[in-house]
mmCIF file of C-alpha atoms in Angstrom:
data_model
loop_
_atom_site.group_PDB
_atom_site.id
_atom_site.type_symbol
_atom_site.label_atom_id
_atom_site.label_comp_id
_atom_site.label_asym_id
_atom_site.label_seq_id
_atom_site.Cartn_x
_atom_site.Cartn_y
_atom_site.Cartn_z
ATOM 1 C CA UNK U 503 8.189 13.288 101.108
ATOM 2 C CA UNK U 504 6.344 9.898 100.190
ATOM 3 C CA UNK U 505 9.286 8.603 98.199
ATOM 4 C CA UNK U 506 8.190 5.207 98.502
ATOM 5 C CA UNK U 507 4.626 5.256 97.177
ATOM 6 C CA UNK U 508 6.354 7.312 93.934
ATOM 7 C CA UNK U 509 8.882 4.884 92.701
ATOM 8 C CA UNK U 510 6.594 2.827 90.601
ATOM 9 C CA UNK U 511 5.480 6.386 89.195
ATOM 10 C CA UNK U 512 8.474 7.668 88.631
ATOM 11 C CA UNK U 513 9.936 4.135 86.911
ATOM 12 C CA UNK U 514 6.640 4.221 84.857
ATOM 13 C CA UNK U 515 7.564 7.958 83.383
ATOM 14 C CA UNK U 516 11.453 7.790 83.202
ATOM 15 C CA UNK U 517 12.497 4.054 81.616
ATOM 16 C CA UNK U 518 9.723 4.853 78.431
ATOM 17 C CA UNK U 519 11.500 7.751 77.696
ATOM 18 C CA UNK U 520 14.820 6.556 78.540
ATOM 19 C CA UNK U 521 14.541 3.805 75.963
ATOM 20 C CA UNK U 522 13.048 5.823 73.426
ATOM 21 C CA UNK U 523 16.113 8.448 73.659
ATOM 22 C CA UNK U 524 18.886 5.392 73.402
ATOM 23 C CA UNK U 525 16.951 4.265 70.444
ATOM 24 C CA UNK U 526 16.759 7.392 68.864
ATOM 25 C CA UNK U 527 20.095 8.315 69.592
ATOM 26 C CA UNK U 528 21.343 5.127 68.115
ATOM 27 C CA UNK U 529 19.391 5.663 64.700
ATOM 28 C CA UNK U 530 20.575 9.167 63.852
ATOM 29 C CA UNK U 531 24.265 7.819 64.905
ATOM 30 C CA UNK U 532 27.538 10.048 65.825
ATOM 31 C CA UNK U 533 27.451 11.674 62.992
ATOM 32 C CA UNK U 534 24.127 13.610 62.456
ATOM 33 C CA UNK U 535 24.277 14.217 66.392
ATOM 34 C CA UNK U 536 27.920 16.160 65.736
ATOM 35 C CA UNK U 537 28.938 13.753 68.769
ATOM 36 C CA UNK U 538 31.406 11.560 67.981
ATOM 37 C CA UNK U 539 31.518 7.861 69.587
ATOM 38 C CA UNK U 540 32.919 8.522 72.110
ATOM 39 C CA UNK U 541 31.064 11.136 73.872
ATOM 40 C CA UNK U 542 28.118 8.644 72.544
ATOM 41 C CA UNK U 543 28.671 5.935 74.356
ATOM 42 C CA UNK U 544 29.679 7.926 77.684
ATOM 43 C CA UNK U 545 26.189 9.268 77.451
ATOM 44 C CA UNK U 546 24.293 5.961 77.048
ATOM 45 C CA UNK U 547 26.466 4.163 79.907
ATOM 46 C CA UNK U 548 26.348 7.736 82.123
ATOM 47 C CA UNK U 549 22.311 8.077 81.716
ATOM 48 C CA UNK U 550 21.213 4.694 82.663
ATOM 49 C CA UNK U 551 24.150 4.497 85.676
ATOM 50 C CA UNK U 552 22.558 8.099 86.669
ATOM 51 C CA UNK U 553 18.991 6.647 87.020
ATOM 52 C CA UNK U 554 20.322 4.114 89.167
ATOM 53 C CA UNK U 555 22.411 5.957 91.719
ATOM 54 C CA UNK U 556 19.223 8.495 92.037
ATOM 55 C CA UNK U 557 16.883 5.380 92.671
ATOM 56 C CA UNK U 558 19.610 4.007 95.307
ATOM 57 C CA UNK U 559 19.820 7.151 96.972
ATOM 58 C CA UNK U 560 16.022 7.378 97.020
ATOM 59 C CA UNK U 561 15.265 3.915 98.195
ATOM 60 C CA UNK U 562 17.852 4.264 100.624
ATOM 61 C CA UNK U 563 16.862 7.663 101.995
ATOM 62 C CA UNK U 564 13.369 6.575 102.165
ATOM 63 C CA UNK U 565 14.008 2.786 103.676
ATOM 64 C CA UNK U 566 16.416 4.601 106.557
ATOM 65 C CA UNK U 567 14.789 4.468 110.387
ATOM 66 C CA UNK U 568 16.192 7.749 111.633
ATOM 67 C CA UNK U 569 15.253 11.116 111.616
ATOM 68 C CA UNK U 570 17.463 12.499 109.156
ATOM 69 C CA UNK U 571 17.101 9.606 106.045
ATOM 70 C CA UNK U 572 14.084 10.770 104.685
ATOM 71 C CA UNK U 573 15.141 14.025 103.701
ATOM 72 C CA UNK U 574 18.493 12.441 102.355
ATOM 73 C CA UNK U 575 16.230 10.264 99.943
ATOM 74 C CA UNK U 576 16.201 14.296 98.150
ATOM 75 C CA UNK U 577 19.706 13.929 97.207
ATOM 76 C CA UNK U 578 18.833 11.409 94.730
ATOM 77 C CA UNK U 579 18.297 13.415 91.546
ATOM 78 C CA UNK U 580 21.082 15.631 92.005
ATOM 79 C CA UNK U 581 23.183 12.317 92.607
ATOM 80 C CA UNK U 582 21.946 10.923 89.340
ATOM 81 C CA UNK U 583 22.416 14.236 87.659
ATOM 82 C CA UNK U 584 25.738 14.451 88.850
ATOM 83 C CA UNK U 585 26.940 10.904 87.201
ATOM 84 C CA UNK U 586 25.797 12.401 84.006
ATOM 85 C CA UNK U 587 27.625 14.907 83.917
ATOM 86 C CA UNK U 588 30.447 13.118 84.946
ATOM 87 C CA UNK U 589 29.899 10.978 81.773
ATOM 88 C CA UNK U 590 29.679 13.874 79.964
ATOM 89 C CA UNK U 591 32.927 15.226 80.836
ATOM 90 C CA UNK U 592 34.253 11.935 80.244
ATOM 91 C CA UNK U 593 33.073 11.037 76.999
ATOM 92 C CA UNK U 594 34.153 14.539 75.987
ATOM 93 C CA UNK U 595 37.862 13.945 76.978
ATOM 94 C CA UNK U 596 37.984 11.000 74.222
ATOM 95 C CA UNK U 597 37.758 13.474 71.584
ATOM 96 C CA UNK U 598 40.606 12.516 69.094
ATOM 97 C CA UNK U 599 43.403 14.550 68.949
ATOM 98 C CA UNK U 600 44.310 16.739 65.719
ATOM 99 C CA UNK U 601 45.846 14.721 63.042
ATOM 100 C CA UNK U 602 47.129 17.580 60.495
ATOM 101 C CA UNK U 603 50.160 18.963 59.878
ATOM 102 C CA UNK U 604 48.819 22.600 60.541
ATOM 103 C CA UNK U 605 46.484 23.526 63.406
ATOM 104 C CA UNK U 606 43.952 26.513 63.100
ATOM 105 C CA UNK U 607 42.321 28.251 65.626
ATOM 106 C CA UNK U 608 39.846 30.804 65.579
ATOM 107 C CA UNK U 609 41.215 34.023 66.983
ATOM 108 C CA UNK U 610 37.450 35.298 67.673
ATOM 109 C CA UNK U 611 37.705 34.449 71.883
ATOM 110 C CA UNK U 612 35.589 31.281 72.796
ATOM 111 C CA UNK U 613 33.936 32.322 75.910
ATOM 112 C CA UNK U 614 30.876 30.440 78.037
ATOM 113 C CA UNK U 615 28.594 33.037 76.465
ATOM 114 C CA UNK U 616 29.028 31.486 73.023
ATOM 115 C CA UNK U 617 29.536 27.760 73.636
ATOM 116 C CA UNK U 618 25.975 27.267 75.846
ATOM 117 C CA UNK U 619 23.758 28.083 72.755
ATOM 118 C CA UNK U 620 21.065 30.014 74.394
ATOM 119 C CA UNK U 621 17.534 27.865 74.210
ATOM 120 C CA UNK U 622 19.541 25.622 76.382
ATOM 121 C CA UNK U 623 20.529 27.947 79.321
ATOM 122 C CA UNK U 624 17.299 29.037 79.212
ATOM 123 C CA UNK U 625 15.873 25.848 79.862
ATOM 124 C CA UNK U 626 18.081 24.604 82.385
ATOM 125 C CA UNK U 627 17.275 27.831 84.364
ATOM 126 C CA UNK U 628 13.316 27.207 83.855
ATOM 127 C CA UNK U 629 13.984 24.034 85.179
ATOM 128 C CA UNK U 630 16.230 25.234 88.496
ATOM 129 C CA UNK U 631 13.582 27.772 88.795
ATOM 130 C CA UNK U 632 10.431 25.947 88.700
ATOM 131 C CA UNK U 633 12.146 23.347 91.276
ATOM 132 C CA UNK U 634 12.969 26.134 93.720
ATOM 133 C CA UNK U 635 9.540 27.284 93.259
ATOM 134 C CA UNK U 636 8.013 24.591 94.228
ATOM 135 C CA UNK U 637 10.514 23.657 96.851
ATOM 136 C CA UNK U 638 10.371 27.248 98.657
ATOM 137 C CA UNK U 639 6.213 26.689 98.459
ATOM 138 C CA UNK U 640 6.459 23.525 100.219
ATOM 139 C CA UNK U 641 9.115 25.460 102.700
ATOM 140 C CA UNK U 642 6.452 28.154 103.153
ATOM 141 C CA UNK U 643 3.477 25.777 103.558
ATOM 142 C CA UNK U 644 5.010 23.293 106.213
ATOM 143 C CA UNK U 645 4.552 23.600 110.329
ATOM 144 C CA UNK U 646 7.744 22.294 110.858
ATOM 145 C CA UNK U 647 11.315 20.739 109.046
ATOM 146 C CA UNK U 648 9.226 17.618 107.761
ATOM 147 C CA UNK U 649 5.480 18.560 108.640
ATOM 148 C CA UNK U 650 1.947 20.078 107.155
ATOM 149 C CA UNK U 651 -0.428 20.530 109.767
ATOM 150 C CA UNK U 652 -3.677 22.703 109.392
ATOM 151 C CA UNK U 653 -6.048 23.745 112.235
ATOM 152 C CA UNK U 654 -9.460 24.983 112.961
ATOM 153 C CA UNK U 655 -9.974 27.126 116.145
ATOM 154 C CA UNK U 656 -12.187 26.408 118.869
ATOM 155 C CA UNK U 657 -15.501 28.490 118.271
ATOM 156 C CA UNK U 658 -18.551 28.003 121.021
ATOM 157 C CA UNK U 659 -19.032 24.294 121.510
ATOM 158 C CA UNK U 660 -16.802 23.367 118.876
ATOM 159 C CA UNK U 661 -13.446 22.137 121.381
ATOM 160 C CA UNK U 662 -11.519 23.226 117.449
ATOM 161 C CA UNK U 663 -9.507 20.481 115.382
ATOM 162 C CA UNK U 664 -6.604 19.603 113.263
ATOM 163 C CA UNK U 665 -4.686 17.177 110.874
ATOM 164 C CA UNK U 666 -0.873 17.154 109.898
ATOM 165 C CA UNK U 667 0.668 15.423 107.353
ATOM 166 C CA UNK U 668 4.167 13.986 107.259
ATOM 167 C CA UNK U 669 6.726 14.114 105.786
ATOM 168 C CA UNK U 670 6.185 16.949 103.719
ATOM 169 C CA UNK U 671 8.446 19.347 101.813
ATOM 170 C CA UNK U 672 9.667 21.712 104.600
ATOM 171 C CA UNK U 673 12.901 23.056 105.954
ATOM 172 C CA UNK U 674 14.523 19.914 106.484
ATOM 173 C CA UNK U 675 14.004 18.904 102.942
ATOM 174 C CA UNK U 676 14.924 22.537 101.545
ATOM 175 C CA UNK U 677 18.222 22.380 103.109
ATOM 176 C CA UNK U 678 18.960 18.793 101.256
ATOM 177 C CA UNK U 679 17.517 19.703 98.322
ATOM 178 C CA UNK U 680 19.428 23.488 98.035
ATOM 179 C CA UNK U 681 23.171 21.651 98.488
ATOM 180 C CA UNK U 682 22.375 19.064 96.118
ATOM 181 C CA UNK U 683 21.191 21.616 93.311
ATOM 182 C CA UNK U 684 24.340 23.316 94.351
ATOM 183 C CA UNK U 685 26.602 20.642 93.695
ATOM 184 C CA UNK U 686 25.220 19.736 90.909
ATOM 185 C CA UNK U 687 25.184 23.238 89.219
ATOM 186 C CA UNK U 688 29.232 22.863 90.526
ATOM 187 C CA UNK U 689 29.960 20.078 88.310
ATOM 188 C CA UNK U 690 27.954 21.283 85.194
ATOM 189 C CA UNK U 691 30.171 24.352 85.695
ATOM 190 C CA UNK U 692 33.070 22.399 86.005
ATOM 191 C CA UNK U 693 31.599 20.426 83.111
ATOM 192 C CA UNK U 694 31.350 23.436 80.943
ATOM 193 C CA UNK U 695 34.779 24.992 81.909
ATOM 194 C CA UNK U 696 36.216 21.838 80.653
ATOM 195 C CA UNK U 697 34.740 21.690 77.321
ATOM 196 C CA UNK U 698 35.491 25.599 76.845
ATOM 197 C CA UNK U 699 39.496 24.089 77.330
ATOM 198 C CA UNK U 700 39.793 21.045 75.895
ATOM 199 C CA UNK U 701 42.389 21.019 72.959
ATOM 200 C CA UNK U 702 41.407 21.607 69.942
ATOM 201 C CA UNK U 703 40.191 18.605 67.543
ATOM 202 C CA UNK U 704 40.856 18.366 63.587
ATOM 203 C CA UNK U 705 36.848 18.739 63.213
ATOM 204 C CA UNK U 706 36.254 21.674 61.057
ATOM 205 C CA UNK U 707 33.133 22.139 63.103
ATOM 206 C CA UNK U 708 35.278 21.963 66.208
ATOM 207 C CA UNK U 709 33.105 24.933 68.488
ATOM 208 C CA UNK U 710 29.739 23.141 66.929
ATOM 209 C CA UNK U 711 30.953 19.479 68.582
ATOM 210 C CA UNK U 712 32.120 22.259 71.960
ATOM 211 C CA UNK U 713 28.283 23.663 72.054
ATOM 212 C CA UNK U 714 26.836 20.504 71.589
ATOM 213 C CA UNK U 715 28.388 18.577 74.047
ATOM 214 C CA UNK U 716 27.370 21.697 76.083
ATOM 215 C CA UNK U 717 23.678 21.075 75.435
ATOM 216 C CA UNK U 718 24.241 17.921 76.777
ATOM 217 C CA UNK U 719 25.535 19.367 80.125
ATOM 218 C CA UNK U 720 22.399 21.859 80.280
ATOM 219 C CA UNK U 721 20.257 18.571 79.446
ATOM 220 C CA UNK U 722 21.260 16.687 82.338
ATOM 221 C CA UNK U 723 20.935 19.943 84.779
ATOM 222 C CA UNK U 724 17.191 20.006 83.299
ATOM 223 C CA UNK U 725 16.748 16.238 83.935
ATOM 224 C CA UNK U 726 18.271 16.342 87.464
ATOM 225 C CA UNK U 727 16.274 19.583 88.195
ATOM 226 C CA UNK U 728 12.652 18.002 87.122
ATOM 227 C CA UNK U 729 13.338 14.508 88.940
ATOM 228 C CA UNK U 730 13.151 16.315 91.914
ATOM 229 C CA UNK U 731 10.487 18.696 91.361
ATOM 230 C CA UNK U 732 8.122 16.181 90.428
ATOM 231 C CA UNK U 733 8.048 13.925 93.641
ATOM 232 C CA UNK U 734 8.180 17.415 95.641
ATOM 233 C CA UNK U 735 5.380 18.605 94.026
ATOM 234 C CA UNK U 736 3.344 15.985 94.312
ATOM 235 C CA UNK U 737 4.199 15.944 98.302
ATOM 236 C CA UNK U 738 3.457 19.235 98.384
ATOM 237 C CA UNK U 739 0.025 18.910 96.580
ATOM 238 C CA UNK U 740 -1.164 15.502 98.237
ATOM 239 C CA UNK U 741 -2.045 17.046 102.275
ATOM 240 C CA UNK U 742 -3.366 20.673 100.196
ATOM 241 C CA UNK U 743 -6.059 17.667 98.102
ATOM 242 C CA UNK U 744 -6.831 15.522 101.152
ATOM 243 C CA UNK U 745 -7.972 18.307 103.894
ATOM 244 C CA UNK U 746 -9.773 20.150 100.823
ATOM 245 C CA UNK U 747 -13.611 20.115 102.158
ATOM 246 C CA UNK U 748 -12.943 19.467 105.644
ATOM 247 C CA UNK U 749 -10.728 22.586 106.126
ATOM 248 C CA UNK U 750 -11.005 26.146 104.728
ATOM 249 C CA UNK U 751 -7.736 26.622 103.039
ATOM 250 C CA UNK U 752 -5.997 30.251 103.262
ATOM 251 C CA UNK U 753 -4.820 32.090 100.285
ATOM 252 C CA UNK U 754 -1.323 30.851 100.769
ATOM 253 C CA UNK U 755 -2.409 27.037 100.397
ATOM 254 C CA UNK U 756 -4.717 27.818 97.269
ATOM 255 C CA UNK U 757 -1.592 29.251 95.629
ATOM 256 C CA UNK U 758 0.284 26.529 96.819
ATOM 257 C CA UNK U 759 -2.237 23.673 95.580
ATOM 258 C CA UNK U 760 -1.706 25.312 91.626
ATOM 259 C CA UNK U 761 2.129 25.988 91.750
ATOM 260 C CA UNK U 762 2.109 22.417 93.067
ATOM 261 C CA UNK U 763 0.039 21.138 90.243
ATOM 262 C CA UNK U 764 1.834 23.457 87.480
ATOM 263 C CA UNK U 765 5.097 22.416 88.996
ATOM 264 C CA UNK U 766 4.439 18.733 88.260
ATOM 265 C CA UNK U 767 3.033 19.888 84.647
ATOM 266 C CA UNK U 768 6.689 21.219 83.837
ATOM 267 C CA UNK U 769 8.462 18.515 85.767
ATOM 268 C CA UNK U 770 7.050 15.610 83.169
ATOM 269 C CA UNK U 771 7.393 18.019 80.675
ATOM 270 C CA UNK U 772 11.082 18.942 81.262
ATOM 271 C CA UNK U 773 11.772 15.330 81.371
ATOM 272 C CA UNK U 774 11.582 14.009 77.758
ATOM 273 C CA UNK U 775 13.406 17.405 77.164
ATOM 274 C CA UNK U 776 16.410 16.995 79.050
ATOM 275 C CA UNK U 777 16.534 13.400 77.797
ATOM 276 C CA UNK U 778 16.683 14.922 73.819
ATOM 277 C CA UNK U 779 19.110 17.906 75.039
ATOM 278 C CA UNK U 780 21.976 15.138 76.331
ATOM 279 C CA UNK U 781 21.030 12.628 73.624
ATOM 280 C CA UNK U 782 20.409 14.523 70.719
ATOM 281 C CA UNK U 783 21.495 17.683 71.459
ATOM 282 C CA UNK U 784 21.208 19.382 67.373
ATOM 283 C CA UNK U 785 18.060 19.749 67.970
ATOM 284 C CA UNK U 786 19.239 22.952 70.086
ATOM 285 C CA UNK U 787 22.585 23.588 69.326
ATOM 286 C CA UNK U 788 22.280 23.417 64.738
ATOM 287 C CA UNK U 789 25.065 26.142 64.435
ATOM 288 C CA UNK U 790 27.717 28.024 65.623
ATOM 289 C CA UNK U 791 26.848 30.961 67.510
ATOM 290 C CA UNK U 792 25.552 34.030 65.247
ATOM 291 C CA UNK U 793 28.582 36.889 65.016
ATOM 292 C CA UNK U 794 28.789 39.721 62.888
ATOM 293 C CA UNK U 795 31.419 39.453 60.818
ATOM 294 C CA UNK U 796 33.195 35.423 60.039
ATOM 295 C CA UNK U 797 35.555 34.329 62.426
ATOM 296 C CA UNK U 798 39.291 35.032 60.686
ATOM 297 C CA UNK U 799 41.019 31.890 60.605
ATOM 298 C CA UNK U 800 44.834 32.041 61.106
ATOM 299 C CA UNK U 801 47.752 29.305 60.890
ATOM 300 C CA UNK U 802 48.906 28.801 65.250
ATOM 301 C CA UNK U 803 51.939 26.286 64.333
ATOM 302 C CA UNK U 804 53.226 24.240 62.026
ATOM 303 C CA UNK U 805 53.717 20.438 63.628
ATOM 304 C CA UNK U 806 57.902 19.258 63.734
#
């Protein structure tokens, strides 16, 4: 991919929004976000420390001289997105321990299910999903690992002629790109699992502070997941553009040139999304999960 040439752009889109989240997240405070300090201030050291490892890893991967550094320069947003959640996790395990005499716990089971409230899964798979999208197009479209080359045949006194582009997209990148999604997709697990376990807190709204701070986690998968698709669909989309005229593109690089173009759409989108999912994450996650019947509340042990 260019990763060089989209630095400025991607600077330009992400510290605007950035900013506005921190400020935003500042004014409604700990308490109307159902986050307390804490977890607060883990988010606003974690998301600017995130942006910075994915730009080192980006400038890095792109500024290397061998073969192999360019497509490393992929592993930046799922680097990023990884220190996030990392923060996450971290601010979550300064939640105060229970100061009452008598702890309660719900005896309804808390399970994954009901502590990722739903809009939020949902995004963070449209996100994966438009990213592998795009990155499988790119992997379809490419002559070789880091390659787009296009061709006309020779026909009567035409000798025939060509153009390829580099580096583009193509198996070289996909293999990068696929372990870091992995990884990261590891650690929000992880990330989740942890939250699901932590003790209990003397919050009566104890599973609402739980599926918030879970928000949060599918926020920062979204975030990681469109800071990549952007910059690959724009390498994707930038050979289909210039041989446009001079080349008769088949079906498969029309479809390419508009899930390119959509994919960038969604990638800016998702963006300011993920940003309000870790920062202020009630806008998603208002309430408990919806049951049938009230959770019954029983006394677990008296404190000695």
């Amino acid at each position: 991919m260019v990763v060089g040439p989209l630095l400025p752009l991607m600077l330009l889109v992400l510290l605007p929004v950035v900013l506005i989240a921190l400020l935003l997240a500042r004014a409604l405070g700990a308490e109307r976000t159902g986050l307390h300090r804490g977890a607060l201030a883990a988010r606003w050291v974690g998301l600017p420390l995130g942006m910075a490892v994915m730009m080192l890893v980006i400038i890095l991967g792109a500024s290397g001289r061998t073969p192999d550094s360019g497509p490393l320069a992929a592993l930046g947003p799922a680097a990023g997105g990884i220190v996030l959640l990392l923060a996450i996790a971290a601010g979550e395990l300064t939640l105060p321990a229970p100061q009452v005499a008598v702890r309660r716990a719900s005896l309804r089971r808390r399970t994954l299910g009901t502590l990722l409230p739903r809009p939020a899964a949902v995004l963070a798979g449209l996100a994966l999903a438009s990213l592998a999208l795009v990155t499988l197009t790119g992997l379809l479209l490419a002559a070789d690992g880091t390659t787009f080359a296009i061709e006309v045949p020779p026909t009567g006194d035409d000798p025939g002629h060509g153009a390829a582009f580099g580096p583009f997209p193509g198996g070289d990148y996909t293999v990068t790109i696929a372990a870091g999604t992995a990884a990261l997709v590891l650690v929000a697990v992880g990330a989740l699992v942890l939250i699901l376990r932590r003790r209990p807190s003397d919050d009566v709204q104890d599973l609402l502070l739980r599926r918030r701070s879970s928000t949060s986690v599918a926020g920062a998968v979204v975030l990681a997941a469109a800071a990549c698709t952007v910059p690959v669909a724009l390498a994707v989309l930038r050979p289909l553009v210039q041989v446009r005229g001079e080349f008769a593109l088949t079906p498969g690089m029309e479809a390419g040139t508009w899930i390119a173009v959509v994919g960038i759409g969604l990638g800016l989108l998702a963006l300011p999304v993920g940003l309000a999912m870790v920062m202020v994450p009630e806008l998603l996650a208002r309430s408990g999960p919806r049951t049938g019947a009230s959770a019954a509340i029983a006394v677990e042990e008296a404190a000695r």
